[in-house]
Every structure is written in C-alpha cells, then in structure tokens.
Coordinates of N, CA and C in Angstrom, one line a residue:
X1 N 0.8 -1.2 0.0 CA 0.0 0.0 0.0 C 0.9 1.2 0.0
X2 N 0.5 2.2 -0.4 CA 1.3 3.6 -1.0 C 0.7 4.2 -0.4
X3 N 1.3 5.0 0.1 CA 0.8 6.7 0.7 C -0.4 7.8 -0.6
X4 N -1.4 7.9 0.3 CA -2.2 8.4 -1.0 C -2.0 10.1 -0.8
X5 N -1.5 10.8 -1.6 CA -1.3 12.0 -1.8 C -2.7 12.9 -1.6
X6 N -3.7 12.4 -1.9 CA -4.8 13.2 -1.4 C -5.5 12.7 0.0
X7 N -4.9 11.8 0.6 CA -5.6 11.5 2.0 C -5.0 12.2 3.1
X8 N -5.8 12.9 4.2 CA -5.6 13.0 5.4 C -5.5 11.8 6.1
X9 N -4.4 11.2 7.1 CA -4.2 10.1 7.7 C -4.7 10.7 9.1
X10 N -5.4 9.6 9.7 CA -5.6 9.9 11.0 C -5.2 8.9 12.2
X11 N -4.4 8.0 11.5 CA -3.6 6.8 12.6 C -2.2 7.3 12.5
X12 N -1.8 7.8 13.7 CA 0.0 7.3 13.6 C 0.5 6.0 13.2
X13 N -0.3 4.8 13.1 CA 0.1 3.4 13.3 C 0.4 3.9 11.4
X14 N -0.5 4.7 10.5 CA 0.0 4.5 9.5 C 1.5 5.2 9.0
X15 N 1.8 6.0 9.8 CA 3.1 6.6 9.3 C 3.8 6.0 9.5
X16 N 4.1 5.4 10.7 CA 4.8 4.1 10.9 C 5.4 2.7 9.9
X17 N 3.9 2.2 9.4 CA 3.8 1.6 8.5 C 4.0 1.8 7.5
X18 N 3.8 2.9 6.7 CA 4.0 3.3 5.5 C 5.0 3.9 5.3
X19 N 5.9 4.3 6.6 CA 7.4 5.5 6.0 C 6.6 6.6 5.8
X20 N 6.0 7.5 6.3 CA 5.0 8.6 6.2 C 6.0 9.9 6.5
X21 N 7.5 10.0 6.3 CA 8.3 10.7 6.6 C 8.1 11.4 5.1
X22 N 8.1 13.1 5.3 CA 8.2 13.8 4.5 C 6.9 14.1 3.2
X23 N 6.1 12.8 3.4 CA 5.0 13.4 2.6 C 3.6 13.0 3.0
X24 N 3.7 12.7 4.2 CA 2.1 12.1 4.6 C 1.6 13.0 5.3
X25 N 0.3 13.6 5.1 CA -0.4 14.3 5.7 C -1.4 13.7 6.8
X26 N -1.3 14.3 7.6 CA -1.5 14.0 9.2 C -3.0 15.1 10.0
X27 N -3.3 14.1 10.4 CA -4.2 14.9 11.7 C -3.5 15.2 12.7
X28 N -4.2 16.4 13.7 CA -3.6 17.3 14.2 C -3.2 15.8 15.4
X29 N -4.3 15.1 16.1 CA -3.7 14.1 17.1 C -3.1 13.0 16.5
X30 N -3.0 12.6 14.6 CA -1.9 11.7 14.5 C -0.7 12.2 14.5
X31 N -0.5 13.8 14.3 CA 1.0 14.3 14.1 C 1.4 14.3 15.8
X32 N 0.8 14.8 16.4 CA 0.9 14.7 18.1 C 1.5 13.2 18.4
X33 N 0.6 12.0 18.4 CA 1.2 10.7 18.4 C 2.4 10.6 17.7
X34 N 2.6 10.8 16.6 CA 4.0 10.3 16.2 C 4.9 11.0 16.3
X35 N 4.6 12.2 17.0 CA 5.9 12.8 17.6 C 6.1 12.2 18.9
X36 N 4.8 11.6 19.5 CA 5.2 11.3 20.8 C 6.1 9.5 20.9
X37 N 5.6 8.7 19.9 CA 6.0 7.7 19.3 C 7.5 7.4 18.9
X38 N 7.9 8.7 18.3 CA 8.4 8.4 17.3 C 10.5 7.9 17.9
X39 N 10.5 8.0 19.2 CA 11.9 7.6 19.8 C 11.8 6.4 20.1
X40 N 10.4 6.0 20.5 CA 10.2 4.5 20.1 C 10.7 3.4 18.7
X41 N 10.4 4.3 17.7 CA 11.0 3.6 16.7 C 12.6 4.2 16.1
X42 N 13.0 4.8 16.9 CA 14.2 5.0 16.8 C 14.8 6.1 15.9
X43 N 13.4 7.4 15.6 CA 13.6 8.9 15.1 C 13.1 9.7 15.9
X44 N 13.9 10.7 14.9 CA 14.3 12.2 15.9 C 13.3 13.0 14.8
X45 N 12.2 13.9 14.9 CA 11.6 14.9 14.5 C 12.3 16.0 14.3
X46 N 12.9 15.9 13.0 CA 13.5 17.2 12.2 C 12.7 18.2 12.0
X47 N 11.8 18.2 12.2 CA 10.4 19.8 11.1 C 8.9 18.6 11.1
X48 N 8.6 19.8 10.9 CA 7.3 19.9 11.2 C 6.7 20.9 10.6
X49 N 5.8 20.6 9.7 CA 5.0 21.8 8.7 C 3.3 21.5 9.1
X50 N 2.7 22.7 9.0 CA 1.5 22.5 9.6 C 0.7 23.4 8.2
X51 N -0.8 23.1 8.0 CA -1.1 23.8 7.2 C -2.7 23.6 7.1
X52 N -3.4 23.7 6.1 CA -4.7 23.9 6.4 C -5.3 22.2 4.9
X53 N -6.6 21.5 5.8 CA -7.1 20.7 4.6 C -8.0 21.1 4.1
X54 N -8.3 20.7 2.9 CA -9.0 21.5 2.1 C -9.5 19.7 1.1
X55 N -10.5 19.6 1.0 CA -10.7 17.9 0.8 C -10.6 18.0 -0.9
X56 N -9.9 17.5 -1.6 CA -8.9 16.7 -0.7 C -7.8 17.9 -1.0
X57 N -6.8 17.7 -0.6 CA -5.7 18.5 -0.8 C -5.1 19.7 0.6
X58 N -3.6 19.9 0.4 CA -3.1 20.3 1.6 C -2.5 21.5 1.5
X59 N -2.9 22.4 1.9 CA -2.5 24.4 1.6 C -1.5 24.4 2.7
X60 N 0.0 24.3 2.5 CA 0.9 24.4 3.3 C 0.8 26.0 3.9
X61 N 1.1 26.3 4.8 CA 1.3 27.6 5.9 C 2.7 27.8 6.1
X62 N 3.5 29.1 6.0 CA 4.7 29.4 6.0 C 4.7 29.7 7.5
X63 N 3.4 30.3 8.5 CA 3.5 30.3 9.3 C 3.5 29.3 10.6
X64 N 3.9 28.6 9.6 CA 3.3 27.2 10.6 C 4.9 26.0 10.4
X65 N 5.8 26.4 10.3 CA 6.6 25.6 10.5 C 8.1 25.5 12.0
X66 N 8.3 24.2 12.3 CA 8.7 24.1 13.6 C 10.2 23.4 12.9
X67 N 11.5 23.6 13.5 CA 12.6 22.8 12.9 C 13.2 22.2 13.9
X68 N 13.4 20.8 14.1 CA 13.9 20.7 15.5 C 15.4 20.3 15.6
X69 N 15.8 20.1 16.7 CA 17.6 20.1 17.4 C 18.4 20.2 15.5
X70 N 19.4 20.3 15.5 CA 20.4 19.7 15.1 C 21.2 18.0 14.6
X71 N 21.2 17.4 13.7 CA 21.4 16.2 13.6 C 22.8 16.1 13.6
X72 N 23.9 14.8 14.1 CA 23.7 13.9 14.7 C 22.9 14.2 16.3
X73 N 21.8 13.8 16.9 CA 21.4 13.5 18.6 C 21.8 12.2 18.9
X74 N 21.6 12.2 20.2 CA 21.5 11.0 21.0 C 20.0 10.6 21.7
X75 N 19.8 9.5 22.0 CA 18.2 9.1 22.1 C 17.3 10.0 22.9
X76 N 18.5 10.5 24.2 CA 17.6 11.5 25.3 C 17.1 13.0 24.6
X77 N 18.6 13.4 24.0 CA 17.8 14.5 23.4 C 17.1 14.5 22.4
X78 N 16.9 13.7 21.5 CA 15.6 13.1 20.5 C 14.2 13.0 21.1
X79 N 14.1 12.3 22.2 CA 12.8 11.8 22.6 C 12.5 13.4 23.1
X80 N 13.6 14.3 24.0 CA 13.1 15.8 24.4 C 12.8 16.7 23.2
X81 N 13.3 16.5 22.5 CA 12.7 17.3 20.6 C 11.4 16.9 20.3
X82 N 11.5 15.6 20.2 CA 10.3 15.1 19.7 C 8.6 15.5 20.5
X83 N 9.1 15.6 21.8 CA 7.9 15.6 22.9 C 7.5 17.4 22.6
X84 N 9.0 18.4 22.0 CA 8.9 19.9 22.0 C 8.0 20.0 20.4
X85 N 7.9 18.8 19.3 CA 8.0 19.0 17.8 C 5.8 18.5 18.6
X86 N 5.7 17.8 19.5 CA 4.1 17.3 19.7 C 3.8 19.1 20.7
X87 N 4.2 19.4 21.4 CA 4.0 20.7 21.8 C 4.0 21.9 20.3
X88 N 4.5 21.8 20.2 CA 4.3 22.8 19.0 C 3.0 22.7 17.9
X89 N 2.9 21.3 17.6 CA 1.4 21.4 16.8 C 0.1 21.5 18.0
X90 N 0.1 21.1 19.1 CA -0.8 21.4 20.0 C -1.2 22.8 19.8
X91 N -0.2 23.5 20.1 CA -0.3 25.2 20.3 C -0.4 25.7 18.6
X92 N -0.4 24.7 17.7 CA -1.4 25.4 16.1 C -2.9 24.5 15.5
X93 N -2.8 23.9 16.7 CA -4.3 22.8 16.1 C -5.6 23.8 16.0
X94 N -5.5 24.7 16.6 CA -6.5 26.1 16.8 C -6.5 26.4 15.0
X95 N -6.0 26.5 15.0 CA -5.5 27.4 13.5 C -5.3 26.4 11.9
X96 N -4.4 25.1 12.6 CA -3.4 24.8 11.0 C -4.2 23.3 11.6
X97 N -4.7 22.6 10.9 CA -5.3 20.9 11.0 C -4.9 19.5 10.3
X98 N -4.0 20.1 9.4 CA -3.2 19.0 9.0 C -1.7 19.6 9.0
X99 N -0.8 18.0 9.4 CA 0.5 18.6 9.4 C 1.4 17.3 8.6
X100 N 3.2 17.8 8.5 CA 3.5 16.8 7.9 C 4.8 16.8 8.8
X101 N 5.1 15.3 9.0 CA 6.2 15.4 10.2 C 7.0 14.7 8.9
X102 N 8.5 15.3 9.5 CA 10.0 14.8 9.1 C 10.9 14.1 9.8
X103 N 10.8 13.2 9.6 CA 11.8 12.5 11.0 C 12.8 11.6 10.3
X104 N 13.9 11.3 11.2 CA 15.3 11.0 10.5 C 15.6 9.7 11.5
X105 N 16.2 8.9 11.2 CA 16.7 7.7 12.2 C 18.1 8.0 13.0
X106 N 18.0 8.1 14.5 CA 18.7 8.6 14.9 C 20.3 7.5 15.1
X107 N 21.7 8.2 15.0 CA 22.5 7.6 14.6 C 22.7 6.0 15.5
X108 N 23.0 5.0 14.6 CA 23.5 3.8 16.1 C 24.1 4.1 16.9
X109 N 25.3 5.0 16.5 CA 26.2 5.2 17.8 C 26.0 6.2 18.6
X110 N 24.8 6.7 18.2 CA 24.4 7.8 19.5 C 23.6 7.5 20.0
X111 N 22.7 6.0 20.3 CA 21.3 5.6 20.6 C 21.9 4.7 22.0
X112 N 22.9 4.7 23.0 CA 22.9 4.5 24.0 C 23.6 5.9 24.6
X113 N 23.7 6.4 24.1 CA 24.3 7.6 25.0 C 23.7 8.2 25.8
X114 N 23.9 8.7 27.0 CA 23.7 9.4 27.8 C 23.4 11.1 27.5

C-alpha cells in the first residue's frame, strides 16, 4: 500500500507503517502521536510543517513551520525534541489541522548515550 497524496491520515500506526516521513499528511492528534512515538521507533523529528485541509488536498502555511535540534542526537535528546515538535502542533491545532512530520533515524552510535 502507497501513501495516498490526497488522503488525510488519522492513525500514527499508518506513518509508521508506510514510511510517512516527508510526505504524509496527518491529523492534528496523529502528528501529536507520532511525535510522541516516534523515539520508540528510533527517530528524531527534524520539522514539522503544519497547514490547512481542504478535501482533498493540503495548503501548506509558511506560518506554521517548527525545525527541530540539530542532527547527529543522541536518544535522550531526541525523545526531548520530539515531545517539543508534539508541543508545537498542540499550540497550532487552533488554526493549522493538518501537518506533515520529518523524521530521521537517529545515529546507532548515538542511541545508547547518555
């Protein structure tokens, strides 16, 4: 199954499953879940673009984008990005209702570090 360019997703379980990095459009509580999720599976939330749906189709907002840490992290500061990248769509679900998360696999040799 493919990511459908005109769907709003509303399961984190599908970004997961589908590799939903960089082009899946998201509900405001699935982008929240997979930012909260997403140290679980072993990524760091690089950005975050938020914008408005419009059925079908996605009106990206310049005002609405979040970029997070610096890449290479380590798991602690990943999971603290990621929980800052679910705070930040919280404080635009008022306004922006779909979003698209970026996330990156964080390095092996930074995933026991302290």
């Amino acid at each position: 199954m493919k990511i459908d360019p005109q769907q709003r997703y509303d399961l984190s379980n599908d970004f997961f499953t589908l590799e939903g990095s960089v082009v899946m459009k998201l509900s405001a509580d699935a982008a929240i879940e997979v930012c909260k999720r997403a140290s679980q599976h072993g990524l760091v939330v690089a950005r975050v673009e938020g914008g408005l749906w419009h059925f079908p189709g996605f009106e990206a907002r310049l005002d609405c984008i979040w970029d997070g840490v610096e890449l290479p992290v380590d798991t602690r500061a990943a999971e603290k990005n990621n929980l800052a990248a679910a705070e930040f769509i919280r404080s635009e679900r008022q306004i922006h209702d779909v979003f698209i998360v970026t996330t990156f696999q964080v390095a092996e040799n930074n995933r026991g570090r302290p």
